[in-house]
CSV table of C-alpha atoms and ligand atoms in Angstrom, one decimal:
chain,number,residue,atom,x,y,z
A,433,MET,CA,-81.8,76.4,48.8
A,434,GLU,CA,-78.2,75.5,47.9
A,435,ASP,CA,-75.9,74.2,50.5
A,436,VAL,CA,-72.7,76.1,49.3
A,437,LEU,CA,-72.5,78.6,46.4
A,438,VAL,CA,-69.1,79.6,45.2
A,439,ILE,CA,-69.1,82.6,42.9
A,440,GLY,CA,-66.1,82.6,40.6
A,441,ALA,CA,-64.8,79.7,38.9
A,442,GLY,CA,-60.9,80.7,39.0
A,443,ILE,CA,-58.2,78.8,40.9
A,444,PHE,CA,-59.6,80.1,44.1
A,445,GLY,CA,-63.2,79.3,43.6
A,446,LEU,CA,-62.6,75.8,42.1
A,447,ASN,CA,-60.1,74.8,44.8
A,448,ILE,CA,-62.6,75.8,47.5
A,449,ALA,CA,-65.4,74.0,45.8
A,450,ARG,CA,-63.4,70.7,45.5
A,451,LYS,CA,-62.3,71.0,49.2
A,452,MET,CA,-65.8,71.6,50.3
A,453,ARG,CA,-67.2,68.8,48.2
A,454,LEU,CA,-64.5,66.4,49.7
A,455,ALA,CA,-65.5,67.6,53.2
A,456,GLY,CA,-69.1,66.3,52.4
A,457,ARG,CA,-70.9,69.5,51.4
A,458,ARG,CA,-73.0,70.1,48.2
A,459,VAL,CA,-71.5,72.8,46.1
A,460,LEU,CA,-72.6,74.8,43.0
A,461,VAL,CA,-70.0,77.0,41.5
A,462,VAL,CA,-71.1,79.8,39.1
A,463,ASP,CA,-69.2,82.2,37.0
A,464,ALA,CA,-70.0,85.2,34.9
A,465,ALA,CA,-68.2,83.8,31.8
A,466,HIS,CA,-66.6,80.4,32.3
A,467,SER,CA,-64.0,78.7,34.4
A,468,GLY,CA,-60.6,80.3,33.6
A,469,ALA,CA,-61.9,83.5,32.2
A,470,GLY,CA,-59.9,85.4,34.7
A,471,ALA,CA,-56.3,85.9,36.0
A,472,SER,CA,-55.9,82.0,36.7
A,473,ALA,CA,-55.4,81.3,33.1
A,474,THR,CA,-52.0,82.8,33.1
A,475,PRO,CA,-49.7,81.1,30.5
A,476,LEU,CA,-46.7,81.5,33.1
A,477,GLY,CA,-47.6,79.1,35.7
A,478,VAL,CA,-44.7,79.8,37.9
A,479,LEU,CA,-44.6,78.4,41.4
A,480,ALA,CA,-41.5,80.1,43.2
A,481,PRO,CA,-40.7,80.6,46.6
A,482,HIS,CA,-39.6,83.8,48.3
A,483,ALA,CA,-36.0,84.2,49.1
A,484,PRO,CA,-35.0,81.8,51.9
A,485,ASP,CA,-33.5,84.8,54.3
A,486,ASN,CA,-35.4,86.7,56.9
A,487,TRP,CA,-37.9,83.7,57.2
A,488,ASN,CA,-41.3,84.7,58.5
A,489,PRO,CA,-44.9,83.2,58.8
A,490,LYS,CA,-45.7,84.3,55.3
A,491,LYS,CA,-42.6,82.5,53.8
A,492,GLU,CA,-43.3,79.5,56.0
A,493,ALA,CA,-46.9,79.2,54.6
A,494,GLN,CA,-45.6,79.7,51.0
A,495,PHE,CA,-43.0,76.8,51.5
A,496,GLN,CA,-45.7,74.6,53.0
A,497,ALA,CA,-47.9,75.3,49.9
A,498,LEU,CA,-45.0,74.6,47.4
A,499,THR,CA,-43.9,71.4,49.0
A,500,SER,CA,-47.5,70.1,49.4
A,501,LEU,CA,-48.6,70.9,46.0
A,502,PRO,CA,-47.3,68.1,44.1
A,503,ASP,CA,-49.1,65.4,46.1
A,504,TYR,CA,-52.4,67.6,46.0
A,505,LEU,CA,-52.1,67.8,42.2
A,506,ALA,CA,-51.4,64.2,41.9
A,507,GLY,CA,-54.7,63.4,43.7
A,508,LEU,CA,-56.5,65.7,41.4
A,509,GLU,CA,-55.1,64.2,38.3
A,510,ASP,CA,-56.0,60.7,39.5
A,511,GLU,CA,-59.4,61.7,40.2
A,512,THR,CA,-60.1,63.6,36.9
A,513,GLY,CA,-57.6,62.0,34.5
A,514,VAL,CA,-56.7,65.4,33.4
A,515,GLY,CA,-53.1,66.5,33.3
A,516,VAL,CA,-51.9,69.7,35.1
A,517,GLY,CA,-48.4,69.8,33.8
A,518,TYR,CA,-46.5,70.3,37.0
A,519,ALA,CA,-42.8,70.1,36.8
A,520,ARG,CA,-40.2,70.9,39.6
A,521,CYS,CA,-38.0,72.6,36.9
A,522,GLY,CA,-36.0,74.8,39.2
A,523,ARG,CA,-35.2,78.6,38.5
A,524,LEU,CA,-32.2,80.5,37.5
A,525,VAL,CA,-31.7,83.9,38.5
A,526,PRO,CA,-28.9,85.5,36.3
A,527,LEU,CA,-26.5,87.5,38.4
A,528,THR,CA,-25.3,90.8,36.9
A,529,THR,CA,-23.1,92.3,39.6
A,530,GLU,CA,-20.5,91.1,42.2
A,531,ASN,CA,-23.0,92.5,44.9
A,532,GLN,CA,-25.8,90.4,43.7
A,533,ARG,CA,-23.7,87.4,43.7
A,534,ARG,CA,-22.6,88.1,47.4
A,535,ALA,CA,-26.3,88.6,48.3
A,536,TRP,CA,-27.2,85.1,46.9
A,537,GLU,CA,-24.1,83.6,48.5
A,538,ARG,CA,-25.4,84.9,52.0
A,539,ARG,CA,-28.7,83.0,51.4
A,540,LEU,CA,-27.2,79.6,50.8
A,541,PRO,CA,-27.1,78.9,54.5
A,542,ASP,CA,-30.7,80.1,55.0
A,543,ALA,CA,-32.0,77.9,52.3
A,544,VAL,CA,-30.3,74.9,54.1
A,545,GLU,CA,-31.9,75.9,57.3
A,546,ASN,CA,-35.5,77.0,56.1
A,547,TRP,CA,-36.1,74.7,53.2
A,548,ARG,CA,-35.2,71.8,55.5
A,549,GLY,CA,-33.8,69.4,52.7
A,550,ALA,CA,-36.8,69.9,50.4
A,551,ALA,CA,-34.6,71.6,47.9
A,552,THR,CA,-31.5,73.2,47.4
A,553,LEU,CA,-30.1,76.7,46.6
A,554,GLU,CA,-26.8,76.9,44.7
A,555,LEU,CA,-24.6,79.3,42.9
A,556,ILE,CA,-23.6,78.3,39.4
A,557,GLU,CA,-20.6,79.7,37.5
A,558,ARG,CA,-21.7,79.4,34.0
A,559,PRO,CA,-25.2,78.7,33.2
A,560,ASP,CA,-25.8,76.7,29.9
A,561,PRO,CA,-25.3,79.4,27.2
A,562,THR,CA,-27.8,77.6,24.9
A,563,TRP,CA,-30.6,78.6,27.5
A,564,VAL,CA,-29.3,81.6,29.4
A,565,ALA,CA,-27.9,84.3,27.3
A,566,GLN,CA,-24.1,84.6,28.0
A,567,GLN,CA,-24.1,88.4,28.3
A,568,ALA,CA,-27.2,88.3,30.9
A,569,ALA,CA,-25.3,86.3,33.5
A,570,PRO,CA,-21.6,87.8,33.8
A,571,PHE,CA,-21.5,86.7,37.5
A,572,GLY,CA,-23.0,83.3,37.1
A,573,ALA,CA,-26.6,82.5,38.4
A,574,ALA,CA,-28.3,81.3,41.6
A,575,ARG,CA,-30.3,78.2,41.1
A,576,CYS,CA,-33.3,77.6,43.2
A,577,GLY,CA,-34.3,74.0,43.3
A,578,LEU,CA,-37.7,74.8,44.9
A,579,SER,CA,-39.2,76.5,42.0
A,580,ALA,CA,-41.6,74.7,39.7
A,581,ARG,CA,-43.8,75.3,36.8
A,582,ILE,CA,-47.6,74.3,36.2
A,583,ASP,CA,-49.9,74.4,33.2
A,584,ALA,CA,-52.5,76.6,34.7
A,585,ARG,CA,-55.0,76.0,32.1
A,586,GLY,CA,-54.6,72.3,32.7
A,587,TYR,CA,-54.9,72.8,36.4
A,588,LEU,CA,-58.2,74.7,35.7
A,589,ALA,CA,-59.5,72.0,33.5
A,590,ALA,CA,-58.9,69.4,36.1
A,591,LEU,CA,-60.6,71.3,38.7
A,592,ALA,CA,-63.5,72.0,36.4
A,593,ALA,CA,-63.7,68.2,35.7
A,594,SER,CA,-63.7,67.6,39.4
A,595,ALA,CA,-66.7,70.1,39.7
A,596,GLY,CA,-68.8,68.1,37.0
A,597,ASP,CA,-72.2,69.4,36.5
A,598,GLY,CA,-71.8,71.6,39.7
A,599,LEU,CA,-70.4,74.3,37.5
A,600,LEU,CA,-72.7,76.8,35.8
A,601,ASP,CA,-71.3,79.4,33.2
A,602,GLY,CA,-72.8,82.9,32.3
A,603,MET,CA,-73.9,83.8,35.8
A,604,ALA,CA,-72.8,87.4,36.4
A,605,LEU,CA,-73.1,88.4,40.2
A,606,GLU,CA,-74.8,91.7,40.4
A,607,ARG,CA,-75.3,92.1,44.2
A,608,LEU,CA,-75.0,90.1,47.4
A,609,GLU,CA,-77.6,89.8,50.1
A,610,GLU,CA,-77.8,88.0,53.3
A,611,GLY,CA,-77.7,84.4,52.3
A,612,ALA,CA,-78.4,85.1,48.7
A,613,ALA,CA,-76.8,86.3,45.5
A,614,VAL,CA,-78.6,88.3,42.6
A,615,PHE,CA,-77.3,87.8,39.2
A,616,ALA,CA,-77.5,90.0,36.0
A,617,ASN,CA,-80.0,87.6,34.4
A,618,GLY,CA,-82.5,88.3,37.3
A,619,ASP,CA,-81.7,84.9,38.9
A,620,ARG,CA,-81.6,84.9,42.7
A,621,ILE,CA,-79.8,82.0,44.4
A,622,ALA,CA,-80.1,81.3,48.1
A,623,ALA,CA,-77.5,79.4,49.9
A,624,ARG,CA,-76.5,78.3,53.3
A,625,LEU,CA,-72.9,79.6,52.5
A,626,ILE,CA,-72.1,81.8,49.7
A,627,VAL,CA,-68.2,82.2,48.9
A,628,LEU,CA,-67.3,85.3,46.9
A,629,ALA,CA,-64.2,84.2,44.8
A,630,THR,CA,-64.5,86.5,41.7
A,631,GLY,CA,-60.7,87.4,41.9
A,632,ALA,CA,-60.1,91.2,41.4
A,633,ALA,CA,-63.9,91.9,41.1
A,634,ALA,CA,-64.5,90.7,44.7
A,635,PHE,CA,-63.3,93.9,46.0
A,636,ALA,CA,-66.4,95.8,44.7
A,637,HIS,CA,-68.5,93.6,47.0
A,638,LEU,CA,-66.4,94.4,50.1
A,639,PRO,CA,-66.9,97.5,52.4
A,640,ASP,CA,-63.8,99.8,52.6
A,641,SER,CA,-61.7,99.4,55.9
A,642,ASP,CA,-60.2,102.4,57.5
A,643,GLY,CA,-61.5,104.5,54.5
A,644,GLU,CA,-59.4,102.4,52.0
A,645,PRO,CA,-60.8,100.0,49.6
A,646,ALA,CA,-60.1,96.3,50.7
A,647,GLY,CA,-58.0,95.8,47.6
A,648,ARG,CA,-57.8,96.5,43.9
A,649,GLY,CA,-57.1,95.0,40.6
A,650,GLU,CA,-53.7,95.2,39.0
A,651,LYS,CA,-53.3,94.4,35.3
A,652,GLY,CA,-50.7,92.0,33.9
A,653,GLN,CA,-49.7,91.0,30.5
A,654,ALA,CA,-47.9,87.7,29.3
A,655,ALA,CA,-47.2,86.1,26.1
A,656,ARG,CA,-46.6,82.6,24.6
A,657,MET,CA,-43.9,82.0,22.2
A,658,SER,CA,-43.0,79.1,20.0
A,659,VAL,CA,-39.3,78.2,20.0
A,660,VAL,CA,-37.2,75.8,18.0
A,661,GLY,CA,-36.5,72.5,20.0
A,662,ASP,CA,-37.9,70.9,23.1
A,663,VAL,CA,-37.3,73.1,26.0
A,664,ALA,CA,-39.6,71.3,28.7
A,665,ALA,CA,-36.7,70.3,30.7
A,666,ARG,CA,-35.1,73.7,31.1
A,667,PRO,CA,-35.5,75.7,34.3
A,668,ILE,CA,-37.3,79.1,34.6
A,669,ILE,CA,-35.2,82.1,34.2
A,670,TYR,CA,-36.1,85.1,36.4
A,671,HIS,CA,-34.4,88.4,36.2
A,672,ASP,CA,-35.6,91.9,37.6
A,673,GLY,CA,-39.3,91.3,37.2
A,674,THR,CA,-38.9,89.3,34.0
A,675,TYR,CA,-39.8,85.6,33.6
A,676,VAL,CA,-39.0,83.1,30.9
A,677,VAL,CA,-40.9,79.9,31.5
A,678,PRO,CA,-40.3,76.8,29.6
A,679,ARG,CA,-43.5,74.8,28.6
A,680,GLU,CA,-44.4,71.6,26.9
A,681,GLY,CA,-44.6,71.3,23.2
A,682,ASN,CA,-41.6,73.6,22.0
A,683,GLU,CA,-43.1,76.8,23.8
A,684,VAL,CA,-41.9,79.3,26.3
A,685,ALA,CA,-44.1,81.9,28.3
A,686,VAL,CA,-42.7,85.3,28.9
A,687,GLY,CA,-44.0,88.1,31.4
A,688,ALA,CA,-45.3,89.7,33.2
A,689,THR,CA,-46.2,93.3,33.1
A,690,SER,CA,-47.8,95.1,36.2
A,691,GLU,CA,-50.1,98.2,35.6
A,692,ARG,CA,-51.8,99.8,38.6
A,693,TYR,CA,-53.8,102.1,36.2
A,694,TYR,CA,-55.3,100.9,32.9
A,695,ASP,CA,-58.2,101.5,30.5
A,696,ASP,CA,-58.8,98.0,29.2
A,697,ALA,CA,-58.1,95.1,31.4
A,698,THR,CA,-57.8,92.6,28.5
A,699,THR,CA,-55.8,94.3,25.6
A,700,THR,CA,-52.1,93.9,25.3
A,701,ASP,CA,-49.7,96.7,24.4
A,702,ALA,CA,-46.2,98.0,24.0
A,703,LEU,CA,-45.5,97.1,27.6
A,704,LEU,CA,-45.6,93.4,26.7
A,705,ASP,CA,-43.4,94.1,23.8
A,706,GLN,CA,-40.9,95.6,26.1
A,707,LYS,CA,-41.2,92.4,28.4
A,708,ILE,CA,-40.6,90.2,25.4
A,709,GLU,CA,-37.5,92.2,24.5
A,710,ARG,CA,-36.1,91.8,27.9
A,711,ALA,CA,-36.8,88.1,27.9
A,712,ASP,CA,-35.1,87.9,24.5
A,713,ALA,CA,-32.0,89.3,25.9
A,714,LEU,CA,-32.2,86.7,29.0
A,715,CYS,CA,-32.7,83.6,27.0
A,716,SER,CA,-30.8,82.4,23.9
A,717,ALA,CA,-33.7,80.2,22.8
A,718,LEU,CA,-35.9,83.2,22.2
A,719,THR,CA,-33.7,84.4,19.3
A,720,GLY,CA,-36.2,84.5,16.4
A,721,ALA,CA,-39.1,83.0,18.4
A,722,ARG,CA,-42.6,83.7,17.3
A,723,VAL,CA,-45.3,85.1,19.5
A,724,ILE,CA,-48.3,82.7,19.3
A,725,GLU,CA,-50.5,84.3,22.2
A,726,ARG,CA,-50.7,87.8,23.7
A,727,TRP,CA,-52.7,87.7,27.0
A,728,ALA,CA,-53.8,90.0,29.8
A,729,ALA,CA,-55.8,89.8,32.9
A,730,VAL,CA,-56.3,91.4,36.3
A,731,ARG,CA,-54.6,90.2,39.4
A,732,PRO,CA,-56.5,90.5,42.8
A,733,ARG,CA,-54.4,92.5,45.1
A,734,ALA,CA,-55.6,92.9,48.8
A,735,ALA,CA,-54.6,96.3,50.4
A,736,ASP,CA,-52.1,94.5,52.6
A,737,ARG,CA,-51.1,92.0,49.8
A,738,ALA,CA,-52.2,89.1,51.9
A,739,LEU,CA,-54.8,86.5,51.1
A,740,LEU,CA,-58.2,87.8,52.0
A,741,VAL,CA,-59.9,84.7,53.2
A,742,GLY,CA,-62.8,84.7,55.8
A,743,ARG,CA,-66.3,85.9,56.6
A,744,HIS,CA,-67.7,89.1,54.8
A,745,PRO,CA,-67.5,91.8,57.4
A,746,VAL,CA,-71.2,92.8,56.9
A,747,LEU,CA,-73.3,90.0,55.3
A,748,SER,CA,-73.9,87.0,57.5
A,749,GLY,CA,-73.7,83.8,55.5
A,750,VAL,CA,-71.3,85.4,53.0
A,751,SER,CA,-67.5,84.6,52.9
A,752,VAL,CA,-64.7,85.9,50.7
A,753,ALA,CA,-61.7,84.2,49.1
A,754,THR,CA,-59.4,86.4,47.1
A,755,GLY,CA,-56.1,88.2,47.1
A,756,GLY,CA,-53.8,85.6,45.4
A,757,PHE,CA,-52.0,88.6,43.5
A,758,LYS,CA,-48.9,87.1,42.0
A,759,THR,CA,-48.7,83.9,43.8
A,760,GLY,CA,-52.4,82.4,43.7
A,761,LEU,CA,-51.6,79.4,41.8
A,762,ALA,CA,-49.2,77.9,44.6
A,763,MET,CA,-51.7,78.9,47.4
A,764,ALA,CA,-55.0,78.2,46.2
A,765,HIS,CA,-54.9,74.5,47.4
A,766,MET,CA,-54.1,75.7,50.9
A,767,LEU,CA,-57.1,77.9,51.4
A,768,ASP,CA,-58.7,77.1,54.9
A,769,ILE,CA,-62.3,76.4,54.1
A,770,SER,CA,-63.0,76.3,57.9
A,771,ALA,CA,-62.5,80.1,57.9
A,772,LEU,CA,-65.3,80.5,55.5
A,773,GLY,CA,-68.1,79.0,57.6
B,1000,LIG,C1,-50.2,88.3,33.8
B,1000,LIG,C2,-50.4,87.4,34.9
B,1000,LIG,C3,-49.3,86.5,35.3
B,1000,LIG,C4,-49.5,85.8,36.4
B,1000,LIG,N1,-48.7,84.8,36.6
B,1000,LIG,C5,-48.9,83.9,37.8
B,1000,LIG,C6,-47.9,82.8,37.9
B,1000,LIG,O1,-47.1,82.6,37.1
B,1000,LIG,N2,-48.0,82.2,39.2
B,1000,LIG,C7,-49.0,82.5,40.0
B,1000,LIG,O2,-49.1,81.7,41.0
B,1000,LIG,N3,-50.0,83.5,39.9
B,1000,LIG,C8,-49.9,84.1,38.6
B,1000,LIG,N4,-50.7,85.3,38.4
B,1000,LIG,C9,-51.8,85.5,39.7
B,1000,LIG,C10,-52.7,84.5,39.5
B,1000,LIG,O3,-53.3,84.6,38.3
B,1000,LIG,C11,-53.9,85.0,40.5
B,1000,LIG,O4,-53.3,85.0,42.0
B,1000,LIG,C12,-55.1,83.9,40.7
B,1000,LIG,O5,-55.2,83.4,39.4
B,1000,LIG,C13,-56.1,84.5,41.3
B,1000,LIG,O6,-57.2,83.6,41.3
B,1000,LIG,P1,-58.8,83.8,41.4
B,1000,LIG,O7,-59.5,82.5,41.4
B,1000,LIG,O8,-59.0,84.7,42.7
B,1000,LIG,O9,-59.2,85.0,40.3
B,1000,LIG,P2,-59.5,84.8,38.9
B,1000,LIG,O10,-58.8,83.7,38.2
B,1000,LIG,O11,-59.6,86.0,38.4
B,1000,LIG,O12,-61.0,84.2,38.9
B,1000,LIG,C14,-62.3,84.9,39.1
B,1000,LIG,C15,-63.3,84.3,38.3
B,1000,LIG,O13,-64.5,85.2,38.8
B,1000,LIG,C16,-65.1,85.4,37.6
B,1000,LIG,N5,-66.0,86.6,38.0
B,1000,LIG,C17,-65.5,87.8,38.0
B,1000,LIG,N6,-66.6,88.7,38.2
B,1000,LIG,C18,-67.7,88.0,38.3
B,1000,LIG,C19,-69.0,88.1,38.6
B,1000,LIG,N7,-69.5,89.4,38.8
B,1000,LIG,N8,-69.9,87.3,38.6
B,1000,LIG,C20,-69.5,85.9,38.5
B,1000,LIG,N9,-68.2,85.6,38.2
B,1000,LIG,C21,-67.4,86.5,38.1
B,1000,LIG,C22,-64.3,85.6,36.4
B,1000,LIG,O14,-64.9,85.2,35.2
B,1000,LIG,C23,-63.1,84.5,36.8
B,1000,LIG,O15,-63.6,83.3,36.2
B,1000,LIG,C24,-50.6,86.0,37.3
B,1000,LIG,C25,-51.6,87.0,37.0
B,1000,LIG,C26,-51.4,87.8,35.8
B,1000,LIG,C27,-52.5,88.7,35.5
């Protein structure tokens, strides 16, 4: 019998596995395809805080996650020798109306109070026009110093390296039983603890609560673009649901769409083209840029949009960890393994 069986080798499953191993447990991670086959391999890799006003426990948890992540990642890189491409690059929010500027102005003292010196929020009159398109920021920009970026695929590779031979591909979960999981290839693996971390696919293995599904998948699309010149030191640009994220190697990532209803989870379409157009209008460096990757996946969105981490409501010996939705990369290292049993 296995000690801990983690099903799903995304950012949630792999972080849980690592934390469990560091706590002295023996862990096997299995995945239907391979590590990074799901939403965690996003080209965006944005690590951005909620706005600093109207502070609440959710914002505090995210603040703790963002400020503790660099040390956690440094430990992971030291352990594995695999780089995760973390950079505290900041984020610019171009302001298009006087009202928007006033709203961000009102948040400045909230950032001082709630970010406690960890980073600053400031207003900029005129962002660098070689990065933020001049017409996109007629009222300047807000600069959030707490935002960062990560190479999500590097993060996954480092976690997979940490898992070593405790990671098995090609194991598609068919059904869960008390203390065991049955796979499409007919294998049945018994374990003292099973952790269901299959992202959006996890909800199918959970009962409805109050007549509603525990959560659902929401599709998203993003692109990687090749630009002229090194943009790695630039800040992220974010406006009205559109991200432009600088990457190493003369690249920029652009996204992301949100589709509640979709036929195919992995194809990209005109919605991504529109997103790229919007990004082009925000960022001068995208003029003439070439698309080098179009990517789509399904985000796990719990019914209340919160993380879903804890024991399975029906099956003993089974726990679940999903619900990262749009911020899973920042939160995954904070998952409380004591809640899983
Ligand atoms: C377009 C897009 C952009 C995003 N950008 C960001 C961002 O910039 N910053 C951020 O923080 N978050 C972002 N997210 C959200 C983030 O990707 C998720 O919050 C996070 O990746 C969820 O991690 P997970 O491990 O729960 O799920 P996943 O990464 O989806 O992992 C689930 C794993 O389970 C496996 N699996 C599925 N079914 C089975 C089965 N039956 N049996 C065995 N294994 C199975 C899959 O192969 C997969 O490897 C984005 C998501 C999308 C779609």
